[in-house]
Amino acid sequence: MKNSETITVDELAVEQNSNGGSPLVVETRGLKKTYFGKIDVPVLHGLDIKIYAHEFVAIIGQSGSGKSTLLNILGALDVPTGGTVLINGTDISTLDEDELATLRSDDVGFIFQSHYLLNEFTCLENALMPVTIRHGEADEEQTDRVLRLLERVGLSDQINKHPDEMSGGQNQRCAIVRSLANSPKIILADEPTGNLDSRSGEEVFSMMREMNRESGVAFVMITHDDRLAQAADRILLIEDGNIFEISKEAHRERVAK
Amino acid sequence: MKSFFNIFISALVPKKLRFEFQLALRHLLSGGWQTILTISAVAAGVIIVIFITSLIFGLQEMMSDLLTESIPHVVVQVEDPKPKTLTNTENPTSSRIEEQASQLKFIDNWEQVVRTIRGLPNVRGVSPVVSGQGFASKGANPVGVSVVGAEPELLDVITPITKDLTSGKYRGLGSDEIVIDAELAKDLNTQVGERIRLTSSSGQSDSFTIAGIYSRGQGRGSAYVTLRNGQSLFGFGTSVNVIYVKVYNIYDVENLSNTIMALTPYEAKPWTIDFSRFLVNMQMMGASAYLISIFSLIASAFAIASVLVVSVLQKSSQIGILKSMGARQRQILTVFIFEGLGVAIMGSSLGAVIGMMIVHFIGLLERPDSTGTGASNAMFPVRILPLYIGLAILAAIITTVIAAVLPARQAAKLNPVDVMR
Ligand SMILES: Nc1ncnc2c1ncn2[C@@H]1O[C@H](COP(=O)(O)OP(=O)(O)O)[C@@H](O)[C@H]1O
Ligand SMILES: [Mg+2]
């Protein structure tokens, strides 16, 4: 299956590590996932992935290839059926429920295709929710930080609105701020622009890219939008249960085909 | 509104629980019809239980009141003479008592017996009584009547008469006065203030002024005279032949009879002997009241649970997203405990208020044929029973919290992705 233009992730990781010297945020070793049911569905066949701080990684692949499955496992929302996942060097299979909750709260942020904001709360309250969950209440400093982020994504005048009073793009920008609320090390975004028209999609993407550059938080973003993938630092392709890193050149050629 | 809640929360809810409290509050406030429906289900359950218990237990209480308030609870008298058997002749003590009993049907030392009984627990009133048969007449046509001679103030506690008077008085009855029942008054064609003649079964005779006429609406009643008049009418001297005892707890009367029989040589017959069937019926009625209450509680529990379970299951994906943001299982459970408590407290207090109001107003309804006196004119003899209201509220709260927490617990246990789809 491998052709000359694909390099394994491991090779590249070693390369990057030696070049950039950025710390590893997430690593998987031989990651496997099979959905057991009436028919067992093997989805991931043993993936070795390394994600470093400061990176913006795009994951592409056909629908049903296992992109979401992978992302959920990387963020400890789902458990693998084989292999290990290390977040900040910790094997997450050794963590109990409460420690997993702490990890999801402090180290990982999520953005989904749907914004999943809570309609019972305002934009500001939604953006502060990870802080509220963690501390019971946001203090002034935390609130100020989130207010600044909301300003950065252009939602200053929307902070008291509820999700059903805002547009899809505005909600998704609010969800971005929410994913950043506890200053995580990595943000996992599953088709964050998938529900948006191309203009708001691009807006949302460029905001994510800015946050990545400014705060150094790593992003792993699943996307079907080839132009957005081109704008990432690295592109990972999932195909037939395996993952490959492909160069932007190779990606452009694939798209052209 | 929102700022009011915020002040309330920062004042009352510890910081650690503020997120959970806020979320539960928002769920309830934004729940609209669903919140109203669940609160109504809880309220309805509490109303039904309050209604049924106050109706059934009220009916039960009224029936036992009706019966036992007009009868003495223990009747102390000389044992009925029994035919002598061979064993009695072999036992000198027993034969001596037997002899005495057949000669003297009255209680000589009644003052001492009354004093002894007054000192016993559960005793509400004691009245020495002369009781016998006689004839009442006004001019011709004597009519048979039971005659009771007793101190009005003492007897009124045991077989209330004043309460049933339709005219005249009973308390403060004079030495030549009598109180008769309405039926006798009709038969004799007489009224308060007129005089009638009373002849006892032992032949003595005297005439009395009618001081009062009473009606219990249940056949012919006795004629009441003072103790002294009774004694002279029946030739008892200073003795009586019966002592009536009234108690506080009518279901604990056998103990008292046994004690009286142990302390005195007389027979003490508890009311339960003559009314054993009634007692069994009362117990069956009590049991069915409990059963009906329990079943109505279970039925409303299912109603509450089904509404609540649906509304919690609808929040499954929210539970998933909260977990993805770092919420712990315990936090999610706390949210739904708060939510269940909120629904339960609002619903059951609403239900308690409405239930008590319904019971109160139903209790005010009167039978169309009521005579206008006494407490027995209510169409529904309801009682507001704080214990059962408390139990209904407690049961509603427990059910509601369980119905809210169980599905939430189920959802909170799963991997976030499994509930987010
Ligand atoms: N909970 C599940 N149970 C069974 N099969 C699943 C489940 N979730 C995903 N799958 C299957 O796993 C495969 C990968 O799904 P997914 O990771 O969502 O793909 P992608 O995000 O790349 O479109 C698909 O074939 C999908 O049908
Ligand atoms: Mg997907």
XYZ file of C-alpha atoms and ligand atoms in Angstrom:
706
model
C 0.000 0.000 0.000
C 2.830 2.354 0.822
C 4.094 4.304 -2.147
C 7.256 6.294 -2.514
C 5.712 9.527 -1.345
C 4.574 8.330 2.057
C 6.924 8.322 4.985
C 6.004 6.598 8.222
C 5.117 8.874 11.081
C 7.883 7.471 13.225
C 10.562 8.468 10.756
C 9.207 11.983 10.573
C 8.767 12.272 14.291
C 12.380 11.453 14.926
C 13.268 13.973 12.260
C 11.107 16.699 13.805
C 12.196 16.012 17.295
C 15.800 16.382 16.314
C 15.007 19.527 14.356
C 12.541 21.392 16.557
C 13.172 19.891 19.957
C 9.522 20.409 20.916
C 8.233 18.130 23.694
C 5.970 15.233 22.837
C 2.353 15.813 23.847
C 0.610 12.682 22.646
C 2.071 9.403 21.554
C 0.478 6.130 20.558
C 2.195 2.763 20.271
C 0.560 0.001 18.255
C -2.847 1.594 18.779
C -5.668 -0.763 17.814
C -9.411 -0.338 17.862
C -12.047 -2.863 16.933
C -15.743 -2.268 17.484
C -17.162 -5.517 18.769
C -20.744 -6.273 17.900
C -22.789 -8.659 15.782
C -20.042 -8.198 13.272
C -16.697 -7.081 14.650
C -15.431 -3.974 12.869
C -11.653 -3.616 13.016
C -10.981 0.094 12.475
C -7.420 0.878 13.563
C -4.762 -1.762 12.945
C -1.888 -0.639 15.176
C -0.959 3.001 14.831
C 2.192 4.718 16.021
C 1.651 8.460 16.214
C 3.558 11.300 17.820
C 2.128 14.788 18.273
C 4.441 17.538 19.504
C 3.738 20.777 21.274
C 3.118 23.787 19.014
C 2.153 21.633 16.000
C -0.937 21.924 13.871
C -1.670 18.500 12.406
C -4.397 17.742 9.881
C -5.890 14.271 9.664
C -7.531 13.310 6.406
C -9.075 10.117 5.136
C -12.251 8.802 3.653
C -15.452 8.805 5.536
C -15.577 5.767 7.822
C -11.801 5.281 7.742
C -11.510 5.750 11.528
C -10.495 9.399 11.933
C -13.008 10.161 14.656
C -12.248 6.866 16.346
C -8.588 7.831 16.533
C -9.251 11.342 17.784
C -11.582 10.155 20.531
C -8.977 7.709 21.736
C -6.269 10.398 21.671
C -8.426 12.510 23.968
C -9.327 9.677 26.345
C -12.989 9.821 25.358
C -12.834 6.211 24.217
C -10.604 3.279 25.056
C -8.422 1.405 22.556
C -8.637 -2.362 22.201
C -4.874 -2.652 21.872
C -1.655 -0.662 22.192
C -0.983 2.288 24.444
C -1.771 5.990 24.457
C 0.583 8.333 26.278
C -0.540 11.848 27.063
C 2.228 13.997 28.549
C 4.155 10.772 28.978
C 1.455 9.061 31.056
C -0.042 5.777 29.856
C -3.735 6.665 30.142
C -4.772 3.044 30.653
C -3.239 3.331 34.138
C -5.552 6.186 35.129
C -8.777 5.759 37.076
C -12.023 7.568 36.251
C -11.216 10.665 38.299
C -7.695 10.943 36.937
C -9.075 10.627 33.413
C -11.510 13.423 34.196
C -8.649 15.602 35.407
C -6.705 14.820 32.250
C -9.647 15.693 30.014
C -10.077 18.882 31.960
C -6.482 20.099 32.189
C -4.590 18.678 29.234
C -7.044 18.189 26.376
C -9.575 20.404 24.635
C -12.208 19.216 22.183
C -13.981 20.820 19.286
C -16.605 18.755 17.489
C -18.505 19.109 14.256
C -21.506 20.199 16.309
C -20.640 22.906 18.773
C -22.215 21.033 21.709
C -22.692 24.282 23.592
C -25.292 24.034 26.359
C -28.374 25.980 25.420
C -29.180 26.634 29.076
C -26.106 28.879 29.317
C -24.872 32.039 27.656
C -21.903 32.213 25.316
C -19.632 33.423 28.130
C -20.887 30.789 30.559
C -20.374 28.113 27.919
C -16.854 29.293 27.177
C -16.103 29.220 30.913
C -17.660 25.818 31.477
C -14.425 23.761 31.721
C -13.232 26.216 34.386
C -16.554 26.030 36.213
C -16.526 22.245 36.126
C -12.982 22.192 37.501
C -13.247 24.916 40.145
C -16.965 25.345 40.836
C -16.772 28.962 39.756
C -14.468 31.050 37.554
C -12.420 33.693 39.332
C -11.809 37.157 37.909
C -8.534 36.274 36.255
C -9.984 33.215 34.505
C -13.016 35.194 33.397
C -10.815 37.986 32.022
C -8.745 35.509 30.065
C -11.801 33.910 28.491
C -13.295 37.338 27.771
C -10.091 38.292 25.932
C -10.247 35.076 23.920
C -13.894 35.764 23.055
C -12.828 39.200 21.922
C -10.075 37.667 19.793
C -12.623 35.495 17.979
C -14.937 38.467 17.530
C -17.652 37.507 20.027
C -17.378 40.453 22.432
C -20.883 41.595 21.628
C -22.354 38.084 21.863
C -21.225 37.019 25.329
C -24.687 37.194 26.898
C -26.448 35.410 24.069
C -27.512 31.797 24.197
C -26.338 29.345 21.508
C -29.714 29.322 19.755
C -29.430 33.091 19.330
C -26.075 32.900 17.525
C -25.001 31.730 14.081
C -23.259 28.407 13.439
C -19.920 30.127 12.931
C -20.307 32.155 16.111
C -21.171 29.041 18.094
C -18.167 27.211 16.709
C -15.901 30.145 17.612
C -17.354 30.061 21.116
C -16.601 26.321 21.206
C -12.984 27.097 20.243
C -12.664 29.474 23.171
C -14.237 26.842 25.415
C -11.676 24.251 24.299
C -8.955 26.699 25.335
C -10.505 27.679 28.656
C -8.328 25.487 30.868
C -5.164 26.158 28.764
C -4.778 22.566 27.556
C -1.672 21.176 25.881
C -3.564 19.822 22.902
C -6.829 20.506 21.155
C -8.523 17.760 19.187
C -10.897 19.061 16.539
C -13.185 16.663 14.663
C -14.286 18.377 11.434
C -14.772 21.695 13.221
C -15.735 23.418 9.975
C -17.835 20.535 8.670
C -21.163 22.165 9.454
C -20.178 25.661 8.314
C -20.281 27.401 4.956
C -16.860 27.888 3.433
C -16.461 31.485 4.558
C -17.268 30.882 8.238
C -15.300 27.650 7.978
C -12.231 29.555 6.920
C -12.764 32.112 9.670
C -12.998 29.400 12.272
C -9.908 27.696 10.903
C -7.808 30.813 10.857
C -8.750 31.480 14.454
C -7.628 28.023 15.445
C -4.404 28.573 13.581
C -3.865 31.880 15.379
C -4.473 30.326 18.787
C -2.015 27.646 17.872
C 0.661 30.181 16.928
C -0.001 32.463 19.877
C -0.351 30.030 22.742
C 1.592 27.110 21.360
C -1.238 24.668 22.008
C -0.999 21.704 19.652
C -3.946 21.087 17.313
C -5.015 17.867 15.708
C -7.778 18.614 13.226
C -9.776 16.186 11.141
C -10.892 17.819 7.913
C -12.357 17.075 4.522
C -11.339 20.496 3.292
C -8.140 20.099 1.257
C -7.245 23.775 1.439
C -7.366 23.665 5.242
C -5.233 20.526 5.272
C -2.685 22.348 3.126
C -2.516 25.089 5.721
C -1.552 22.674 8.511
C 2.018 21.865 9.573
C 1.665 18.184 8.837
C -0.901 16.008 7.110
C -1.705 12.492 8.331
C -3.747 10.165 6.124
C -5.754 7.276 7.533
C -6.346 4.527 5.054
C -7.282 0.867 5.545
C -6.716 1.052 9.289
C -3.193 2.461 8.988
C -1.838 5.989 9.246
C 0.642 7.638 6.930
C 2.216 11.015 6.915
C 2.030 12.567 3.469
C 3.835 15.609 2.220
C 1.859 18.623 1.077
C 3.085 17.900 -2.463
C 1.705 14.403 -2.374
C -1.528 15.708 -0.883
C -1.893 18.273 -3.678
C -1.387 15.521 -6.235
C -3.970 13.321 -4.532
C -6.445 16.166 -4.651
C -5.737 16.860 -8.288
C -6.508 13.248 -9.211
C -33.956 37.007 37.918
C -30.587 35.565 36.997
C -28.703 37.881 39.317
C -31.101 36.980 42.102
C -30.217 33.320 41.612
C -26.535 34.154 41.516
C -26.706 35.976 44.851
C -28.675 33.060 46.248
C -26.133 30.553 44.950
C -23.067 32.382 46.205
C -24.721 32.744 49.607
C -25.941 29.199 50.058
C -24.092 26.784 47.816
C -20.499 25.860 48.625
C -18.137 26.814 45.808
C -17.289 23.216 45.057
C -20.931 22.442 44.228
C -21.807 25.626 42.364
C -21.388 24.182 38.893
C -23.636 21.234 39.712
C -26.209 23.481 41.328
C -26.173 25.970 38.460
C -26.614 23.263 35.859
C -29.470 21.600 37.750
C -31.157 24.962 38.162
C -30.760 25.789 34.468
C -32.114 22.388 33.495
C -35.212 23.013 35.577
C -35.661 26.604 34.459
C -35.228 25.830 30.779
C -37.156 22.567 31.006
C -40.502 24.254 30.300
C -43.325 21.784 29.977
C -41.150 18.889 31.006
C -40.319 20.503 34.335
C -43.957 21.418 34.885
C -44.994 17.876 34.005
C -42.556 16.217 36.391
C -43.452 18.591 39.207
C -47.134 17.900 38.522
C -46.538 14.150 38.561
C -44.901 14.400 41.978
C -47.638 16.713 43.224
C -50.349 14.381 41.920
C -48.762 11.415 43.677
C -48.619 13.263 46.977
C -52.192 14.548 46.568
C -53.522 11.052 45.903
C -51.779 9.574 48.927
C -52.888 12.396 51.216
C -56.425 12.137 49.903
C -56.720 8.391 50.256
C -55.120 8.153 53.680
C -57.172 10.975 55.122
C -60.342 9.541 53.676
C -59.827 5.954 54.772
C -58.186 6.614 58.100
C -60.717 9.360 58.743
C -63.543 6.950 58.062
C -61.958 4.364 60.309
C -61.416 6.835 63.090
C -64.948 8.140 62.789
C -66.447 4.674 62.933
C -64.536 3.660 65.996
C -65.309 7.032 67.599
C -68.973 6.675 66.792
C -69.124 3.292 68.336
C -66.864 3.601 71.316
C -67.612 7.138 72.405
C -71.137 6.206 73.405
C -70.312 3.008 75.246
C -68.347 2.330 78.414
C -65.007 0.711 77.569
C -64.936 -1.493 80.621
C -67.978 -2.554 82.620
C -67.254 -3.675 86.174
C -69.946 -5.713 87.882
C -70.578 -8.703 90.054
C -69.939 -11.914 88.204
C -73.082 -13.603 86.906
C -73.969 -16.512 89.154
C -73.132 -19.768 87.418
C -74.750 -23.111 88.056
C -72.803 -24.878 90.782
C -70.637 -27.790 89.785
C -69.054 -30.564 91.817
C -65.645 -28.948 91.708
C -67.029 -25.930 93.533
C -68.160 -27.940 96.510
C -64.676 -29.338 96.855
C -63.239 -25.850 96.942
C -64.366 -23.957 100.039
C -63.027 -20.545 98.934
C -64.727 -20.659 95.607
C -68.021 -21.776 97.064
C -67.955 -18.944 99.578
C -67.542 -16.324 96.844
C -70.224 -18.000 94.818
C -72.623 -17.827 97.682
C -71.868 -14.199 98.301
C -72.271 -13.348 94.647
C -75.683 -14.899 94.393
C -76.926 -13.049 97.431
C -75.619 -9.575 96.672
C -75.738 -8.456 93.051
C -74.397 -5.039 93.948
C -71.016 -3.608 94.700
C -70.895 -2.613 98.351
C -67.475 -1.077 98.540
C -67.786 0.780 95.251
C -66.120 3.945 96.546
C -62.938 2.016 97.182
C -63.153 0.184 93.846
C -63.656 3.466 91.986
C -60.619 4.953 93.733
C -58.519 1.935 92.780
C -59.571 2.075 89.130
C -58.978 5.849 88.884
C -55.347 5.249 89.804
C -54.741 2.854 86.912
C -53.068 3.909 83.665
C -55.142 4.639 80.514
C -58.222 5.444 82.618
C -60.076 8.550 81.448
C -63.168 8.393 83.560
C -64.973 6.187 86.104
C -68.631 6.332 86.983
C -70.506 4.257 89.529
C -73.959 3.452 88.188
C -77.234 1.962 89.274
C -78.760 0.276 86.277
C -82.068 -1.477 86.017
C -85.404 -1.850 84.248
C -88.595 0.029 84.918
C -91.761 1.583 83.524
C -92.397 5.180 82.700
C -95.881 6.551 82.629
C -97.797 9.763 82.278
C -101.351 9.085 83.229
C -102.107 5.632 81.785
C -100.031 3.388 79.450
C -96.753 2.549 81.158
C -93.809 2.168 78.748
C -90.788 -0.068 79.483
C -87.509 1.753 79.909
C -83.944 1.145 81.090
C -83.080 3.381 83.995
C -79.573 4.609 84.711
C -78.781 6.392 87.933
C -75.433 8.145 87.968
C -73.684 11.443 88.705
C -74.305 13.414 85.464
C -70.779 14.932 85.457
C -69.180 11.483 85.663
C -71.501 9.641 83.303
C -71.334 12.394 80.693
C -67.676 11.502 80.181
C -68.506 7.864 79.564
C -71.775 7.772 77.622
C -72.147 11.423 76.575
C -75.681 12.688 76.961
C -75.316 16.496 77.021
C -73.915 16.392 73.466
C -77.074 14.713 72.170
C -79.618 16.857 74.001
C -82.275 18.351 71.764
C -83.726 20.373 74.600
C -83.127 20.976 78.299
C -80.048 19.980 80.312
C -78.376 16.911 81.809
C -75.475 18.263 83.872
C -76.658 19.650 87.174
C -79.618 17.268 87.187
C -81.748 17.879 90.290
C -82.921 15.291 92.810
C -86.405 14.976 91.264
C -85.349 15.407 87.657
C -84.975 12.984 84.780
C -83.576 13.043 81.240
C -85.306 10.827 78.661
C -84.811 10.119 74.996
C -86.927 11.647 72.265
C -88.658 8.374 71.422
C -89.946 7.907 74.946
C -90.988 11.546 75.054
C -93.016 10.959 71.907
C -94.612 7.765 73.230
C -95.576 9.510 76.440
C -96.543 12.645 74.568
C -94.560 14.788 76.969
C -91.900 17.501 76.933
C -89.324 19.279 79.076
C -90.823 20.661 82.273
C -93.645 18.088 82.509
C -93.716 15.350 85.109
C -93.694 11.583 84.551
C -93.840 8.618 86.907
C -91.170 5.939 87.025
C -91.706 2.508 88.547
C -88.724 0.202 89.015
C -88.742 -3.558 88.495
C -88.420 -3.934 92.259
C -91.679 -2.059 92.762
C -90.561 1.347 94.092
C -92.033 4.317 92.290
C -91.410 8.045 92.139
C -92.303 10.983 89.926
C -89.783 13.198 88.110
C -89.705 16.455 86.192
C -88.276 16.096 82.692
C -85.089 18.206 82.665
C -83.883 17.249 79.190
C -84.665 15.249 76.079
C -81.904 13.740 73.956
C -81.716 11.916 70.652
C -79.005 9.591 69.384
C -80.997 8.489 66.365
C -80.476 4.836 67.161
C -83.572 3.349 68.780
C -84.746 3.744 72.333
C -82.231 5.006 74.900
C -82.151 4.949 78.683
C -83.740 7.327 81.148
C -81.171 9.089 83.324
C -81.635 10.041 86.959
C -79.168 10.947 89.701
C -77.248 8.215 91.504
C -79.190 8.782 94.709
C -82.539 8.536 92.932
C -81.404 5.366 91.186
C -80.350 3.833 94.503
C -83.655 4.548 96.182
C -85.684 3.544 93.095
C -84.070 0.096 93.053
C -83.674 -0.242 96.804
C -79.884 -0.391 96.677
C -79.277 1.679 99.775
C -75.849 3.175 99.242
C -74.632 0.503 96.815
C -74.352 0.426 93.031
C -74.473 -2.552 90.722
C -72.178 -1.415 87.883
C -69.056 0.698 87.462
C -68.402 2.163 84.019
C -64.839 2.929 82.921
C -63.720 5.055 79.972
C -60.156 4.827 78.622
C -57.898 6.862 76.386
C -56.611 4.108 74.111
C -59.584 1.944 73.245
C -57.433 -0.765 71.648
C -55.446 -1.323 74.839
C -58.365 -2.186 77.080
C -57.766 -5.861 77.858
C -54.792 -5.038 80.077
C -56.938 -2.754 82.136
C -59.715 -5.349 82.548
C -57.210 -7.915 83.694
C -55.710 -5.512 86.210
C -59.119 -4.598 87.577
C -60.033 -8.252 87.945
C -56.761 -8.913 89.718
C -57.261 -6.031 92.152
C -60.997 -6.479 92.868
C -63.303 -9.470 93.230
C -65.467 -8.264 90.359
C -65.803 -9.039 86.717
C -64.406 -6.353 84.343
C -65.671 -6.795 80.805
C -63.838 -4.888 78.044
C -65.857 -3.498 75.118
C -63.928 -5.715 72.700
C -65.794 -8.808 73.921
C -69.153 -7.559 72.694
C -67.676 -5.951 69.599
C -65.097 -8.467 68.453
C -66.446 -8.506 64.903
C -66.254 -4.757 64.763
C -62.673 -4.920 65.942
C -61.761 -7.397 63.206
C -63.450 -5.179 60.615
C -61.504 -2.174 61.842
C -58.253 -4.034 61.557
C -59.121 -5.162 58.028
C -60.018 -1.626 57.097
C -56.736 -0.352 58.479
C -54.835 -2.972 56.525
C -56.608 -2.107 53.283
C -55.931 1.585 53.898
C -52.238 0.817 54.115
C -52.388 -1.338 50.989
C -54.256 1.263 48.954
C -51.853 3.972 50.083
C -48.854 1.851 49.199
C -50.284 1.008 45.781
C -51.114 4.607 45.020
C -47.588 5.542 46.072
C -46.159 2.912 43.748
C -48.406 4.042 40.906
C -47.360 7.652 41.259
C -43.742 6.561 41.628
C -43.983 4.956 38.199
C -45.558 8.083 36.760
C -42.804 10.246 38.218
C -40.104 7.833 37.099
C -41.318 7.560 33.512
C -41.444 11.323 33.005
C -38.120 11.876 34.684
C -36.263 9.005 33.051
C -37.174 10.317 29.615
C -35.983 13.809 30.442
C -32.698 12.517 31.839
C -32.087 10.208 28.885
C -32.565 13.198 26.595
C -29.582 14.749 28.335
C -27.297 11.788 27.624
C -25.327 13.612 24.968
C -24.941 16.559 27.324
C -23.558 14.159 29.903
C -21.043 13.040 27.264
C -19.953 16.576 26.418
C -19.644 17.447 30.107
C -17.405 14.438 30.626
C -15.301 15.461 27.627
C -14.767 18.786 29.381
C -13.562 16.997 32.482
C -16.721 16.504 34.541
C -16.479 13.602 36.964
C -19.162 10.938 37.352
C -19.838 12.189 40.854
C -20.410 15.721 39.575
C -22.900 14.509 36.999
C -24.755 12.478 39.604
C -24.839 15.513 41.868
C -26.438 17.564 39.086
C -29.258 15.065 38.813
C -29.613 14.665 42.567
C -30.108 18.434 42.778
C -32.508 18.290 39.881
C -34.485 15.433 41.410
C -34.537 17.196 44.773
C -35.725 20.399 43.142
C -38.579 18.636 41.383
C -39.397 16.586 44.468
C -39.424 19.466 46.919
C -41.459 21.729 44.655
C -43.830 18.938 43.618
C -44.410 17.501 47.051
C -44.902 20.825 48.781
C -47.325 21.826 46.046
C -49.014 18.442 46.422
C -49.136 18.720 50.203
C -50.732 22.162 50.068
C -53.258 21.216 47.397
C -53.924 17.839 49.030
C -54.610 19.390 52.406
C -56.815 22.011 50.808
C -58.832 19.354 48.994
C -59.157 17.289 52.156
C -60.107 20.365 54.136
C -62.830 21.407 51.697
C -64.170 17.898 51.349
C -64.318 17.738 55.133
C -66.512 20.852 55.122
C -69.155 19.218 52.912
C -72.243 18.258 54.901
C -74.681 15.465 54.456
C -77.874 16.857 52.950
C -79.967 15.131 55.665
C -77.832 16.339 58.552
C -79.578 17.547 61.672
C -77.224 20.422 62.274
C -75.665 19.250 65.523
C -72.486 17.372 66.380
C -69.493 16.434 64.239
C -71.065 13.482 62.476
C -72.826 15.566 59.837
C -69.835 15.676 57.506
C -70.418 13.844 54.235
C -66.802 12.636 54.258
C -65.279 12.099 57.691
C -61.746 13.093 56.592
C -58.783 13.554 58.908
C -55.602 15.432 58.009
C -52.873 13.114 59.229
C -49.472 14.853 59.417
C -47.648 11.530 59.702
C -49.004 10.264 56.392
C -48.443 13.590 54.682
C -44.837 13.472 55.869
C -44.455 9.899 54.660
C -45.972 10.761 51.272
C -43.545 13.663 50.855
C -40.589 11.548 51.915
C -41.571 8.746 49.549
C -42.009 11.228 46.693
C -38.591 12.745 47.315
C -36.870 9.382 47.446
C -38.619 8.121 44.307
C -37.894 11.282 42.384
C -34.231 11.388 43.257
C -33.796 7.716 42.431
C -35.657 8.121 39.140
C -33.397 11.036 38.241
C -30.135 9.536 39.372
C -30.359 5.981 38.040
C -30.473 6.837 34.305
C -27.913 9.616 34.848
C -25.605 7.162 36.564
C -25.983 4.793 33.665
C -25.088 7.530 31.174
C -22.241 8.897 33.286
C -20.579 5.500 33.474
C -20.243 5.159 29.705
C -17.375 6.461 27.633
C -18.225 10.005 26.633
C -18.317 9.148 22.922
C -20.871 6.430 23.480
C -23.448 8.902 24.800
C -22.519 11.817 22.529
C -23.699 10.282 19.278
N -19.697 2.726 18.154
C -19.415 2.078 16.995
N -19.787 0.793 16.870
C -19.498 0.108 15.755
N -18.868 0.614 14.711
C -18.466 1.893 14.770
C -18.727 2.696 15.915
N -18.223 3.935 15.706
C -17.665 3.894 14.478
N -17.834 2.684 13.923
C -17.328 2.257 12.635
O -15.947 2.470 12.646
C -15.560 2.986 11.434
C -14.828 4.288 11.617
O -15.718 5.254 12.076
P -15.268 6.761 12.325
O -14.077 6.741 13.203
O -16.411 7.525 12.771
O -14.853 7.194 10.861
P -14.563 8.673 10.282
O -14.557 9.617 11.396
O -13.237 8.541 9.608
O -15.622 8.931 9.274
C -16.793 3.119 10.567
O -16.872 1.984 9.737
C -17.899 3.118 11.546
O -19.032 2.529 10.986
Mg -15.835 11.272 11.754
